[in-house]
Short mmCIF file of C-alpha atoms and ligand atoms in Angstrom, two decimals:
data_model
loop_
_atom_site.label_atom_id
_atom_site.label_comp_id
_atom_site.label_asym_id
_atom_site.label_seq_id
_atom_site.Cartn_x
_atom_site.Cartn_y
_atom_site.Cartn_z
CA MET Y 582 -34.92 -14.16 -59.86
CA SER Y 583 -35.24 -10.41 -59.25
CA ASP Y 584 -38.69 -8.98 -58.66
CA ILE Y 585 -40.56 -9.33 -61.95
CA THR Y 586 -42.30 -6.00 -61.48
CA SER Y 587 -38.96 -4.24 -61.74
CA TRP Y 588 -38.49 -5.50 -65.31
CA SER Y 589 -39.32 -3.53 -68.42
CA ALA Y 590 -42.00 -4.95 -70.74
CA HIS Y 591 -39.20 -5.80 -73.15
CA GLN Y 592 -37.40 -7.78 -70.44
CA ILE Y 593 -40.63 -9.62 -69.61
CA SER Y 594 -41.13 -10.37 -73.29
CA THR Y 595 -37.58 -11.76 -73.59
CA ALA Y 596 -37.95 -13.88 -70.43
CA LEU Y 597 -41.28 -15.25 -71.68
CA ALA Y 598 -39.74 -16.14 -75.03
CA ALA Y 599 -36.83 -17.89 -73.31
CA GLY Y 600 -39.23 -19.87 -71.13
CA GLU Y 601 -37.67 -18.42 -67.97
CA VAL Y 602 -40.99 -17.23 -66.67
CA SER Y 603 -44.67 -17.76 -67.50
CA SER Y 604 -47.33 -15.15 -68.14
CA VAL Y 605 -49.21 -16.53 -65.12
CA GLU Y 606 -46.18 -15.81 -62.90
CA VAL Y 607 -45.73 -12.33 -64.37
CA THR Y 608 -49.42 -11.50 -64.05
CA LYS Y 609 -49.52 -12.82 -60.50
CA ALA Y 610 -46.55 -10.62 -59.57
CA TYR Y 611 -48.39 -7.54 -60.82
CA LEU Y 612 -51.71 -8.47 -59.20
CA ASP Y 613 -49.86 -8.93 -55.88
CA ARG Y 614 -48.13 -5.62 -56.35
CA ILE Y 615 -51.48 -3.89 -57.01
CA ASP Y 616 -52.91 -5.56 -53.88
CA ALA Y 617 -49.98 -4.32 -51.83
CA THR Y 618 -49.93 -0.73 -53.05
CA ASP Y 619 -53.27 0.39 -54.43
CA ALA Y 620 -54.88 1.20 -51.10
CA VAL Y 621 -52.27 3.97 -50.90
CA LEU Y 622 -52.01 4.94 -54.57
CA GLY Y 623 -55.57 4.57 -55.86
CA SER Y 624 -54.49 3.98 -59.46
CA PHE Y 625 -57.21 1.48 -60.34
CA LEU Y 626 -60.98 1.97 -60.59
CA ALA Y 627 -61.64 -1.65 -61.58
CA ARG Y 628 -59.63 -4.84 -61.64
CA SER Y 629 -59.91 -7.62 -64.15
CA SER Y 630 -61.53 -10.73 -62.72
CA ASN Y 631 -59.96 -13.06 -65.26
CA ALA Y 632 -56.39 -11.79 -65.71
CA LEU Y 633 -54.86 -15.10 -64.58
CA GLU Y 634 -57.06 -17.07 -66.97
CA VAL Y 635 -56.02 -14.82 -69.85
CA ALA Y 636 -52.39 -15.27 -68.80
CA LYS Y 637 -52.85 -19.04 -68.70
CA ALA Y 638 -54.35 -18.96 -72.20
CA SER Y 639 -51.34 -16.97 -73.38
CA ASP Y 640 -48.97 -19.53 -71.83
CA ASP Y 641 -50.90 -22.38 -73.46
CA ALA Y 642 -50.82 -20.64 -76.83
CA ARG Y 643 -47.07 -20.15 -76.52
CA ALA Y 644 -46.61 -23.79 -75.57
CA SER Y 645 -48.34 -24.76 -78.81
CA GLY Y 646 -46.15 -22.42 -80.83
CA ILE Y 647 -48.53 -19.48 -81.15
CA VAL Y 648 -47.07 -16.11 -80.11
CA SER Y 649 -49.36 -13.33 -81.31
CA SER Y 650 -46.97 -10.41 -80.72
CA PRO Y 651 -43.77 -9.45 -78.87
CA LEU Y 652 -46.01 -8.39 -75.98
CA ALA Y 653 -47.95 -11.68 -75.76
CA GLY Y 654 -48.40 -12.56 -72.11
CA VAL Y 655 -47.36 -9.08 -70.91
CA PRO Y 656 -49.83 -7.29 -68.58
CA VAL Y 657 -51.28 -3.86 -69.38
CA ALA Y 658 -53.41 -1.33 -67.50
CA ILE Y 659 -56.12 0.54 -69.42
CA LYS Y 660 -57.41 4.05 -68.81
CA ASP Y 661 -61.08 3.94 -67.89
CA VAL Y 662 -62.04 5.97 -70.95
CA LEU Y 663 -61.69 2.91 -73.23
CA CYS Y 664 -64.66 0.58 -73.52
CA THR Y 665 -64.15 -2.95 -72.20
CA THR Y 666 -66.82 -5.63 -72.33
CA ASP Y 667 -65.44 -7.44 -69.28
CA MET Y 668 -64.93 -4.45 -66.98
CA VAL Y 669 -66.98 -1.46 -65.93
CA THR Y 670 -66.18 1.68 -67.96
CA THR Y 671 -66.96 4.97 -66.24
CA ALA Y 672 -64.57 7.60 -67.63
CA GLY Y 673 -64.24 8.63 -63.99
CA SER Y 674 -67.86 9.84 -63.91
CA ARG Y 675 -70.83 9.04 -61.67
CA ILE Y 676 -73.06 9.26 -64.69
CA LEU Y 677 -71.53 6.01 -65.99
CA GLU Y 678 -71.27 4.23 -62.64
CA GLY Y 679 -71.59 0.49 -63.17
CA TRP Y 680 -71.79 0.74 -66.96
CA VAL Y 681 -70.41 -2.26 -68.85
CA PRO Y 682 -70.08 -1.45 -72.56
CA PRO Y 683 -71.49 -3.81 -75.18
CA TYR Y 684 -68.26 -3.79 -77.19
CA ASP Y 685 -64.50 -3.39 -76.80
CA ALA Y 686 -62.66 -0.31 -78.05
CA THR Y 687 -60.56 -1.19 -81.10
CA VAL Y 688 -57.42 -0.53 -79.05
CA VAL Y 689 -58.63 -2.99 -76.41
CA SER Y 690 -59.37 -5.60 -79.11
CA LYS Y 691 -55.86 -5.07 -80.44
CA LEU Y 692 -54.30 -5.52 -77.00
CA ARG Y 693 -56.25 -8.74 -76.58
CA ALA Y 694 -55.35 -9.97 -80.06
CA ALA Y 695 -51.70 -9.25 -79.25
CA GLY Y 696 -52.05 -11.65 -76.31
CA MET Y 697 -51.67 -8.95 -73.67
CA VAL Y 698 -53.24 -9.38 -70.25
CA ALA Y 699 -55.52 -6.56 -69.06
CA LEU Y 700 -55.03 -5.94 -65.33
CA GLY Y 701 -57.72 -3.33 -64.80
CA LYS Y 702 -59.04 0.14 -65.55
CA THR Y 703 -57.15 3.16 -64.32
CA ASN Y 704 -58.39 6.28 -62.61
CA MET Y 705 -58.78 9.56 -64.50
CA ASP Y 706 -60.29 13.00 -64.28
CA GLU Y 707 -63.98 12.84 -65.12
CA PHE Y 708 -64.32 12.51 -68.91
CA ALA Y 709 -60.58 13.28 -69.12
CA MET Y 710 -61.08 16.90 -68.10
CA GLY Y 711 -58.27 17.90 -65.79
CA SER Y 712 -54.55 17.84 -65.09
CA SER Y 713 -54.39 16.17 -61.67
CA THR Y 714 -56.88 13.24 -61.67
CA GLU Y 715 -58.54 14.97 -58.72
CA HIS Y 716 -61.67 15.51 -60.83
CA SER Y 717 -62.35 11.77 -60.75
CA ALA Y 718 -65.77 11.18 -59.19
CA TYR Y 719 -64.38 8.14 -57.37
CA GLN Y 720 -60.97 8.59 -55.78
CA VAL Y 721 -57.76 10.53 -55.64
CA THR Y 722 -54.66 8.94 -57.18
CA LYS Y 723 -51.34 9.66 -55.48
CA ASN Y 724 -48.03 10.29 -57.16
CA PRO Y 725 -45.74 7.35 -56.30
CA TRP Y 726 -42.76 9.71 -55.98
CA ASP Y 727 -44.49 11.68 -53.24
CA THR Y 728 -47.97 10.68 -52.14
CA THR Y 729 -48.86 14.24 -51.17
CA ARG Y 730 -48.51 15.23 -54.85
CA ALA Y 731 -50.81 14.81 -57.84
CA PRO Y 732 -49.83 12.24 -60.47
CA GLY Y 733 -50.93 14.65 -63.19
CA GLY Y 734 -53.99 14.21 -65.34
CA SER Y 735 -56.23 13.33 -66.77
CA GLY Y 736 -54.50 9.93 -67.01
CA GLY Y 737 -52.94 9.98 -63.54
CA GLY Y 738 -54.03 6.38 -62.87
CA SER Y 739 -52.17 4.93 -65.84
CA ALA Y 740 -49.00 6.92 -65.13
CA ALA Y 741 -49.01 6.16 -61.38
CA ALA Y 742 -49.59 2.45 -62.12
CA VAL Y 743 -46.61 2.30 -64.48
CA ALA Y 744 -44.30 4.36 -62.28
CA ALA Y 745 -45.20 2.33 -59.17
CA ARG Y 746 -44.66 -1.02 -60.98
CA GLN Y 747 -48.35 -1.95 -60.73
CA ALA Y 748 -48.25 -2.52 -64.51
CA PRO Y 749 -45.32 -2.66 -66.94
CA VAL Y 750 -47.20 -0.57 -69.51
CA ALA Y 751 -50.52 1.23 -69.77
CA ILE Y 752 -52.85 2.89 -72.23
CA GLY Y 753 -53.81 6.55 -71.97
CA SER Y 754 -55.64 9.17 -73.99
CA ASP Y 755 -54.35 12.63 -74.76
CA THR Y 756 -56.55 15.55 -75.81
CA GLY Y 757 -54.41 18.31 -74.34
CA GLY Y 758 -51.61 16.47 -72.55
CA SER Y 759 -53.28 13.69 -70.54
CA ILE Y 760 -50.68 11.08 -71.47
CA ARG Y 761 -47.57 13.28 -71.54
CA GLN Y 762 -48.05 15.49 -68.46
CA PRO Y 763 -48.78 12.55 -66.09
CA ALA Y 764 -45.77 10.76 -67.62
CA ALA Y 765 -43.65 13.84 -66.85
CA PHE Y 766 -45.00 14.06 -63.28
CA THR Y 767 -44.27 10.39 -62.56
CA GLY Y 768 -40.95 10.00 -64.37
CA SER Y 769 -42.47 7.77 -67.06
CA VAL Y 770 -42.48 7.81 -70.85
CA GLY Y 771 -45.73 8.88 -72.52
CA VAL Y 772 -46.58 9.30 -76.18
CA LYS Y 773 -49.39 11.08 -78.00
CA PRO Y 774 -49.33 9.67 -81.53
CA THR Y 775 -50.13 11.65 -84.67
CA TYR Y 776 -53.84 12.55 -84.76
CA GLY Y 777 -55.52 9.64 -86.54
CA GLY Y 778 -52.68 7.20 -85.87
CA VAL Y 779 -54.54 5.13 -83.30
CA SER Y 780 -58.25 4.30 -83.47
CA ARG Y 781 -60.62 6.11 -81.12
CA TYR Y 782 -63.48 3.69 -81.75
CA GLY Y 783 -64.85 2.79 -78.35
CA VAL Y 784 -62.97 5.58 -76.62
CA ILE Y 785 -65.42 7.88 -74.82
CA ALA Y 786 -65.00 11.13 -76.75
CA LEU Y 787 -63.85 14.34 -75.10
CA ALA Y 788 -62.95 16.67 -77.98
CA SER Y 789 -63.02 14.70 -81.20
CA SER Y 790 -60.72 16.96 -83.21
CA LEU Y 791 -57.99 16.54 -80.57
CA ASP Y 792 -58.35 13.10 -78.91
CA GLN Y 793 -55.65 10.48 -79.41
CA VAL Y 794 -54.85 7.21 -77.64
CA GLY Y 795 -51.27 6.26 -76.81
CA PRO Y 796 -48.87 4.35 -74.58
CA VAL Y 797 -47.46 5.00 -71.11
CA ALA Y 798 -44.34 3.00 -70.23
CA ARG Y 799 -41.10 3.07 -68.31
CA THR Y 800 -38.80 3.02 -71.31
CA VAL Y 801 -38.98 4.47 -74.82
CA HIS Y 802 -38.65 0.97 -76.26
CA ASP Y 803 -41.58 -0.33 -74.18
CA ALA Y 804 -43.75 2.58 -75.35
CA ALA Y 805 -42.78 1.72 -78.92
CA LEU Y 806 -43.76 -1.93 -78.49
CA VAL Y 807 -47.21 -0.87 -77.28
CA HIS Y 808 -47.50 1.75 -80.02
CA ASP Y 809 -46.85 -0.96 -82.62
CA VAL Y 810 -49.69 -3.05 -81.16
CA ILE Y 811 -52.32 -0.30 -81.09
CA ALA Y 812 -51.57 1.80 -84.19
CA GLY Y 813 -53.17 1.35 -87.57
CA TYR Y 814 -56.18 2.00 -89.72
CA ASP Y 815 -59.65 1.29 -88.39
CA SER Y 816 -62.69 1.65 -90.62
CA HIS Y 817 -64.79 2.34 -87.50
CA ASP Y 818 -62.99 5.66 -86.92
CA SER Y 819 -63.48 8.15 -89.74
CA THR Y 820 -60.36 10.10 -88.70
CA SER Y 821 -58.16 7.01 -88.82
CA ILE Y 822 -55.19 7.35 -91.19
CA PRO Y 823 -55.27 4.65 -93.87
CA THR Y 824 -51.50 4.43 -94.49
CA PRO Y 825 -49.39 1.77 -92.76
CA TRP Y 826 -46.97 2.81 -90.00
CA PRO Y 827 -43.30 1.91 -89.75
CA SER Y 828 -42.19 -0.13 -86.74
CA MET Y 829 -41.77 2.17 -83.75
CA SER Y 830 -39.79 -0.47 -81.88
CA ASP Y 831 -37.29 -0.69 -84.76
CA ALA Y 832 -36.94 3.10 -84.53
CA ALA Y 833 -36.39 2.89 -80.76
CA GLU Y 834 -33.75 0.18 -81.23
CA THR Y 835 -31.99 2.24 -83.89
CA GLY Y 836 -32.01 5.24 -81.56
CA ALA Y 837 -30.68 3.27 -78.62
CA ARG Y 838 -27.79 1.98 -80.76
CA ALA Y 839 -26.86 5.40 -82.19
CA ASP Y 840 -23.45 6.64 -81.06
CA ASP Y 841 -24.68 10.17 -80.62
CA LEU Y 842 -27.12 12.76 -81.95
CA SER Y 843 -25.03 14.02 -84.85
CA GLY Y 844 -27.14 15.03 -87.81
CA VAL Y 845 -30.26 15.60 -85.68
CA ARG Y 846 -31.51 19.17 -85.67
CA PHE Y 847 -33.43 20.13 -82.53
CA GLY Y 848 -35.54 23.27 -82.22
CA VAL Y 849 -36.33 24.93 -78.90
CA VAL Y 850 -39.71 26.60 -79.04
CA LYS Y 851 -39.13 30.02 -77.53
CA GLN Y 852 -42.76 30.43 -76.47
CA LEU Y 853 -42.69 27.16 -74.48
CA ILE Y 854 -39.74 27.94 -72.23
CA GLY Y 855 -40.62 31.41 -70.97
CA GLU Y 856 -43.34 32.62 -68.69
CA GLY Y 857 -44.78 30.07 -66.28
CA ILE Y 858 -41.86 27.62 -66.48
CA SER Y 859 -40.39 27.06 -63.02
CA ALA Y 860 -36.71 27.77 -62.45
CA SER Y 861 -35.93 24.15 -61.55
CA VAL Y 862 -37.66 22.78 -64.66
CA ARG Y 863 -35.80 25.36 -66.73
CA GLN Y 864 -32.50 24.31 -65.18
CA ARG Y 865 -32.99 20.66 -66.13
CA PHE Y 866 -34.13 21.70 -69.60
CA ASP Y 867 -31.01 23.83 -70.12
CA GLU Y 868 -28.90 20.86 -69.03
CA ALA Y 869 -30.74 18.67 -71.55
CA ILE Y 870 -29.82 21.15 -74.29
CA GLU Y 871 -26.20 20.97 -73.15
CA LEU Y 872 -26.33 17.19 -73.28
CA ILE Y 873 -27.73 17.33 -76.81
CA THR Y 874 -25.12 19.74 -78.12
CA SER Y 875 -22.24 17.97 -76.40
CA ASN Y 876 -23.36 14.76 -78.11
CA GLY Y 877 -23.39 16.11 -81.64
CA GLY Y 878 -26.96 17.39 -81.86
CA GLU Y 879 -27.66 20.79 -83.33
CA VAL Y 880 -29.95 23.09 -81.32
CA VAL Y 881 -31.58 26.22 -82.69
CA GLU Y 882 -34.22 28.55 -81.32
CA ILE Y 883 -37.63 28.42 -82.97
CA ASP Y 884 -40.24 31.13 -82.96
CA ALA Y 885 -43.81 29.79 -82.83
CA PRO Y 886 -45.57 33.06 -81.97
CA HIS Y 887 -49.12 31.71 -81.88
CA CYS Y 888 -48.36 29.13 -79.19
CA GLU Y 889 -48.93 31.99 -76.79
CA TYR Y 890 -52.65 31.77 -77.59
CA ALA Y 891 -52.87 27.98 -77.51
CA VAL Y 892 -54.34 27.66 -74.02
CA ALA Y 893 -57.03 30.26 -74.77
CA ALA Y 894 -57.95 28.63 -78.08
CA TYR Y 895 -57.94 25.13 -76.60
CA TYR Y 896 -60.22 26.10 -73.72
CA LEU Y 897 -62.80 27.24 -76.26
CA ILE Y 898 -62.45 24.40 -78.78
CA LEU Y 899 -62.38 21.68 -76.14
CA PRO Y 900 -65.47 22.79 -74.18
CA ALA Y 901 -67.34 23.39 -77.46
CA GLU Y 902 -66.69 19.86 -78.70
CA ALA Y 903 -67.10 18.32 -75.23
CA SER Y 904 -70.48 19.99 -74.70
CA SER Y 905 -71.66 18.36 -77.89
CA ASN Y 906 -70.08 14.94 -77.16
CA LEU Y 907 -71.53 14.82 -73.65
CA ALA Y 908 -75.07 15.54 -74.84
CA LYS Y 909 -75.53 11.80 -75.25
CA PHE Y 910 -75.50 11.32 -71.46
CA ASP Y 911 -79.16 12.09 -71.29
CA SER Y 912 -80.44 9.47 -68.79
CA VAL Y 913 -82.00 7.49 -71.64
CA ARG Y 914 -79.22 5.40 -73.11
CA PHE Y 915 -76.35 5.09 -70.63
CA GLY Y 916 -75.79 4.76 -66.93
CA LEU Y 917 -77.44 6.89 -64.31
CA ARG Y 918 -81.07 8.00 -64.32
CA VAL Y 919 -82.37 10.32 -61.63
CA THR Y 920 -86.15 10.72 -61.51
CA PRO Y 921 -87.26 13.70 -59.45
CA GLU Y 922 -90.35 13.39 -57.26
CA GLY Y 923 -93.81 14.37 -58.46
CA ASN Y 924 -94.73 14.16 -62.08
CA PRO Y 925 -91.42 14.89 -63.87
CA THR Y 926 -91.18 15.54 -67.59
CA VAL Y 927 -88.46 13.97 -69.75
CA GLU Y 928 -86.57 17.24 -69.45
CA ASP Y 929 -86.83 17.17 -65.65
CA VAL Y 930 -85.31 13.67 -65.63
CA MET Y 931 -82.50 14.70 -67.96
CA ALA Y 932 -81.74 17.81 -65.95
CA ALA Y 933 -81.72 15.97 -62.62
CA THR Y 934 -79.57 13.17 -64.04
CA ARG Y 935 -77.02 15.55 -65.51
CA ASP Y 936 -77.01 17.67 -62.39
CA GLN Y 937 -76.23 14.72 -60.13
CA GLY Y 938 -74.20 12.71 -62.63
CA PHE Y 939 -71.65 15.34 -63.69
CA GLY Y 940 -69.04 16.94 -61.48
CA ASP Y 941 -68.21 20.66 -61.30
CA GLU Y 942 -65.40 20.70 -63.88
CA VAL Y 943 -67.55 18.90 -66.45
CA LYS Y 944 -70.46 21.27 -65.84
CA ARG Y 945 -68.14 24.25 -66.12
CA ARG Y 946 -66.95 23.10 -69.53
CA ILE Y 947 -70.41 22.18 -70.80
CA ILE Y 948 -71.61 25.67 -69.92
CA LEU Y 949 -68.56 27.34 -71.50
CA GLY Y 950 -68.82 25.20 -74.63
CA THR Y 951 -72.52 25.70 -75.07
CA TYR Y 952 -72.01 29.44 -74.77
CA ALA Y 953 -69.11 29.45 -77.23
CA LEU Y 954 -71.24 27.61 -79.79
CA SER Y 955 -74.39 29.67 -79.34
CA ALA Y 956 -75.80 31.72 -82.20
CA GLY Y 957 -74.35 35.19 -82.08
CA TYR Y 958 -71.15 34.13 -80.27
CA TYR Y 959 -70.06 31.26 -82.49
CA ASP Y 960 -67.82 33.33 -84.79
CA ALA Y 961 -66.40 35.44 -82.00
CA TYR Y 962 -65.37 32.48 -79.84
CA TYR Y 963 -65.31 29.13 -81.60
CA GLY Y 964 -64.53 30.69 -85.00
CA SER Y 965 -61.64 32.77 -83.66
CA ALA Y 966 -60.24 29.81 -81.74
CA GLN Y 967 -60.22 27.74 -84.92
CA LYS Y 968 -58.31 30.48 -86.71
CA VAL Y 969 -55.71 30.51 -83.95
CA ARG Y 970 -55.46 26.76 -84.33
CA THR Y 971 -54.66 27.14 -88.03
CA LEU Y 972 -51.97 29.70 -87.20
CA ILE Y 973 -50.41 27.32 -84.67
CA GLN Y 974 -50.40 24.55 -87.27
CA ARG Y 975 -48.58 26.90 -89.64
CA ASP Y 976 -46.04 27.83 -86.97
CA PHE Y 977 -45.19 24.15 -86.54
CA ALA Y 978 -45.11 23.47 -90.28
CA GLN Y 979 -42.61 26.32 -90.70
CA ALA Y 980 -40.55 25.12 -87.74
CA PHE Y 981 -40.24 21.65 -89.22
CA GLU Y 982 -38.77 23.13 -92.38
CA LYS Y 983 -35.75 24.01 -90.25
CA VAL Y 984 -35.49 21.22 -87.67
CA ASP Y 985 -36.24 17.51 -87.24
CA VAL Y 986 -37.51 17.51 -83.68
CA LEU Y 987 -38.85 20.28 -81.46
CA ILE Y 988 -38.21 20.20 -77.72
CA SER Y 989 -39.63 21.90 -74.64
CA PRO Y 990 -40.26 21.08 -71.00
CA CYS Y 991 -43.27 18.73 -70.97
CA ALA Y 992 -44.88 20.56 -68.06
CA PRO Y 993 -44.08 23.97 -66.58
CA THR Y 994 -43.58 22.55 -63.07
CA THR Y 995 -43.02 19.25 -61.34
CA ALA Y 996 -45.97 17.44 -59.73
CA PHE Y 997 -47.89 19.96 -57.64
CA PRO Y 998 -49.37 19.22 -54.19
CA LEU Y 999 -52.78 17.56 -54.18
CA GLY Y 1000 -55.49 20.14 -53.60
CA SER Y 1001 -53.31 23.11 -54.56
CA LYS Y 1002 -55.11 23.94 -57.83
CA LEU Y 1003 -58.50 22.41 -57.22
CA GLU Y 1004 -60.20 25.69 -56.37
CA ASP Y 1005 -58.49 27.61 -59.17
CA PRO Y 1006 -59.51 26.27 -62.60
CA LEU Y 1007 -57.49 28.90 -64.46
CA ALA Y 1008 -54.29 27.86 -62.68
CA MET Y 1009 -55.02 24.22 -63.51
CA TRP Y 1010 -55.65 25.10 -67.18
CA ALA Y 1011 -52.57 27.32 -67.45
CA GLY Y 1012 -50.38 24.33 -66.56
CA ASP Y 1013 -51.27 22.78 -69.92
CA LEU Y 1014 -49.46 25.44 -71.93
CA THR Y 1015 -46.65 23.16 -73.09
CA THR Y 1016 -48.70 20.13 -74.14
CA ILE Y 1017 -51.75 21.75 -75.75
CA PRO Y 1018 -50.09 23.15 -78.93
CA VAL Y 1019 -49.18 19.58 -79.94
CA ASN Y 1020 -52.85 18.50 -79.93
CA LEU Y 1021 -53.96 21.64 -81.73
CA ALA Y 1022 -51.39 20.94 -84.45
CA GLY Y 1023 -52.23 17.22 -84.65
CA ILE Y 1024 -48.56 16.28 -84.40
CA PRO Y 1025 -47.00 13.51 -82.29
CA GLY Y 1026 -45.44 14.31 -78.90
CA MET Y 1027 -43.46 12.33 -76.34
CA SER Y 1028 -42.40 12.93 -72.77
CA ILE Y 1029 -39.25 11.30 -71.40
CA PRO Y 1030 -37.69 11.89 -67.98
CA MET Y 1031 -34.73 14.30 -68.01
CA GLY Y 1032 -33.75 14.19 -64.35
CA LEU Y 1033 -35.04 15.17 -60.93
CA ALA Y 1034 -35.73 18.78 -60.06
CA PRO Y 1035 -33.02 20.34 -57.90
CA ASP Y 1036 -35.51 21.78 -55.39
CA ASP Y 1037 -38.15 19.11 -54.72
CA GLY Y 1038 -36.43 16.00 -56.11
CA LEU Y 1039 -39.39 15.17 -58.37
CA PRO Y 1040 -39.14 13.99 -61.99
CA VAL Y 1041 -38.97 16.51 -64.83
CA GLY Y 1042 -40.17 15.59 -68.33
CA LEU Y 1043 -38.63 16.58 -71.65
CA GLN Y 1044 -41.14 16.90 -74.47
CA LEU Y 1045 -40.16 15.90 -78.02
CA MET Y 1046 -42.37 16.87 -80.96
CA ALA Y 1047 -42.19 15.73 -84.59
CA PRO Y 1048 -44.13 16.47 -87.78
CA ALA Y 1049 -47.38 14.56 -88.34
CA TYR Y 1050 -46.72 10.95 -89.47
CA GLN Y 1051 -43.15 11.09 -88.11
CA ASP Y 1052 -43.84 9.34 -84.79
CA ALA Y 1053 -40.90 7.03 -85.45
CA ARG Y 1054 -38.58 10.02 -85.31
CA LEU Y 1055 -39.66 10.61 -81.69
CA TYR Y 1056 -38.84 7.04 -80.76
CA GLU Y 1057 -35.46 7.19 -82.43
CA ALA Y 1058 -34.39 10.51 -80.90
CA GLY Y 1059 -36.12 9.64 -77.60
CA ALA Y 1060 -34.23 6.36 -77.25
CA THR Y 1061 -30.87 8.04 -77.90
CA LEU Y 1062 -31.65 10.76 -75.38
CA GLU Y 1063 -32.87 8.22 -72.82
CA ARG Y 1064 -29.55 6.41 -73.13
CA LEU Y 1065 -27.57 9.65 -72.81
CA PHE Y 1066 -29.53 10.71 -69.70
CA THR Y 1067 -28.95 7.27 -68.19
CA GLN Y 1068 -25.22 7.46 -68.89
CA ARG Y 1069 -25.04 10.98 -67.48
CA ASP Y 1070 -26.97 10.15 -64.28
CA GLY Y 1071 -25.66 6.62 -63.77
CA THR Y 1072 -29.24 5.36 -63.44
CA MET Y 1073 -32.41 5.17 -65.49
CA LEU Y 1074 -34.80 7.32 -63.55
CA SER Y 1075 -37.99 5.75 -64.94
CA MET Y 1076 -36.90 2.30 -63.73
CA ASN Y 1077 -36.12 3.54 -60.23
CA THR Y 1078 -39.25 5.00 -58.70
CA PRO Y 1079 -38.88 5.11 -54.90
CA GLU Y 1080 -40.77 2.47 -52.92
CA VAL Y 1081 -44.36 3.37 -52.07
CA ASN Y 1082 -45.35 3.05 -48.46
N1 LIG L 1212 -55.49 18.94 -68.91
C1 LIG L 1212 -56.15 19.01 -70.17
C2 LIG L 1212 -57.61 19.32 -69.96
O1 LIG L 1212 -58.00 19.41 -68.86
C3 LIG L 1212 -55.91 17.75 -70.93
C4 LIG L 1212 -57.00 16.78 -70.97
C5 LIG L 1212 -56.72 15.57 -71.80
O2 LIG L 1212 -55.70 15.48 -72.49
N2 LIG L 1212 -57.66 14.65 -71.79
O3 LIG L 1212 -58.34 19.47 -70.87
#
C-alpha cells in the first residue's frame, strides 16, 4: 500500500468505503506524519488528544452500516480561529492563550457530524491579520516548498499542513485572501465561498462584513467535498444565506469529465494583472490563458476600474470593523488578564491586558480603525471606503454580464522569504491586491495551482471568481482547468510537494 498521506481525501474516502483501510490507520498515518515534520514546519498550534478515538468511533459506525458523509473517517486540520470545545482556541494571539471555548463553531459541529476526524488547530496570523503567518504570537510556519519562505497568511498553518501531507484537507477563513493566498503560495487549492454561504458562528470575528470560512485541499474535488460538508444555512449567523446549495462535488466531477472549456467565457481583470505582478507570475498567467483558449474557452479583457482602490478601501473597512470586534477582549470575559501593580482601576487592567495581549499588527489596526470611525473622520474615511466598495461590487456585476468566470493571478508574487516584509506593513498589505476585491464584492473565489514559477521554482496560483451564489461554477471550471494543467505538465503539482527535511 502506498503511503496513505499521499492520497487525496477522495481516494481515502473510496478506500474506506471499500474496506481497504480503516480510519484509525489513516488517522495514525497523519499523526505520524505531523510528528515527523511539524518541528520543522510549525503548522500546528494544538493537536487533538482524541483523534484516534474519534477515528475508531467512525470505523465502528461504518461497521454497523452508518456512514454520515463521503468524508466520514477522513482527517481534517482546523484553523485556530474556529472555536473547538476539545482544543485550545487562540486565534494566534497571546490574549487567548489557553482559552478553551464553551461551544463548537457550527463548521466544527458539521465536520464532526460528517464523521471527520479533527487532527489539530493550525497556526495563523494573530486574529487573521496578515499575509505570512509571521504575526502569530506563537511560532513561525514554514512553506513546505522552501522552508526559508512564508506559507502565506493568515491561514499559513492550514495551507502548509495540506501541502506537506500533514492533513488531507483543512479549514481556513478568508477576510481578504487568507485561504486563497496561502493556497497559492503552497500549491494547494483554496476556496472562499460566497459571503454568507458558510456559517461564521463560533468563528472569532475579524471584519464581519468580509469574513468567510472555506476549504483548503490538494484537489478541486477534495475542496468541493469539504465545501459540501460545511455550507448551509445557520440560524446562529444572521448573515447566513437561507437557500440550499447545489452539490459542489457534483460540479467538480462534471468539470473533471468535460472534454474542454468550450462555451465558458473567461474574463481577465485588467486591473489585477498590471502593476505589482511579478514577471514570472505574469508568464504563468499568460500561459494559463493560452491553455484556456487552446481548449475552447473564450477569453476577454474586463475593465474593473475601481479594483485599483480596493486595497485602500479594505485597509479602512477591515481595521474599522476589527477595532470594534476586538473590543470584547477586555480582560473580563476571555483569556489573559494583566493586573498592574499598585491600586489599578478597571481601565488600568484593561489597558495593561490589551497592551501585553495584542501584538504590533493588531494594535496598528485597532488604532487605524478607531481613528477611521471617530466622529469627524467617519464620513471621510469609513464612509468613502464603503462607497468604493459599492463601486467595486458594481464593476463585478457588470463584468458578470459579459463573462461566466473572472480570472487573475491569485497573488502578485510567489511565496516571499520569511522576514522580508515584516518591517514594512504597507508592502505586506499591497500583496493582497488580487484577493481583496473578491471579499469586498462578496463573491466566491478559488485558487488553483497553475505551475511553478520559472525563476524560483515555487507554485503560482490562478484565481477564479464567479458571481455570488455561483460557487459551483468555480468548482466546475476549476476541475476542468486542474485536469488541463495536469495533462500539460505531466503531473499534478498539488499532489507532489517536495519532501520536507
Ligand atoms: N492579508 C489580509 C489581511 O491582512 C487577509 C486577512 C484575512 O483574510 N484574514 O487583512
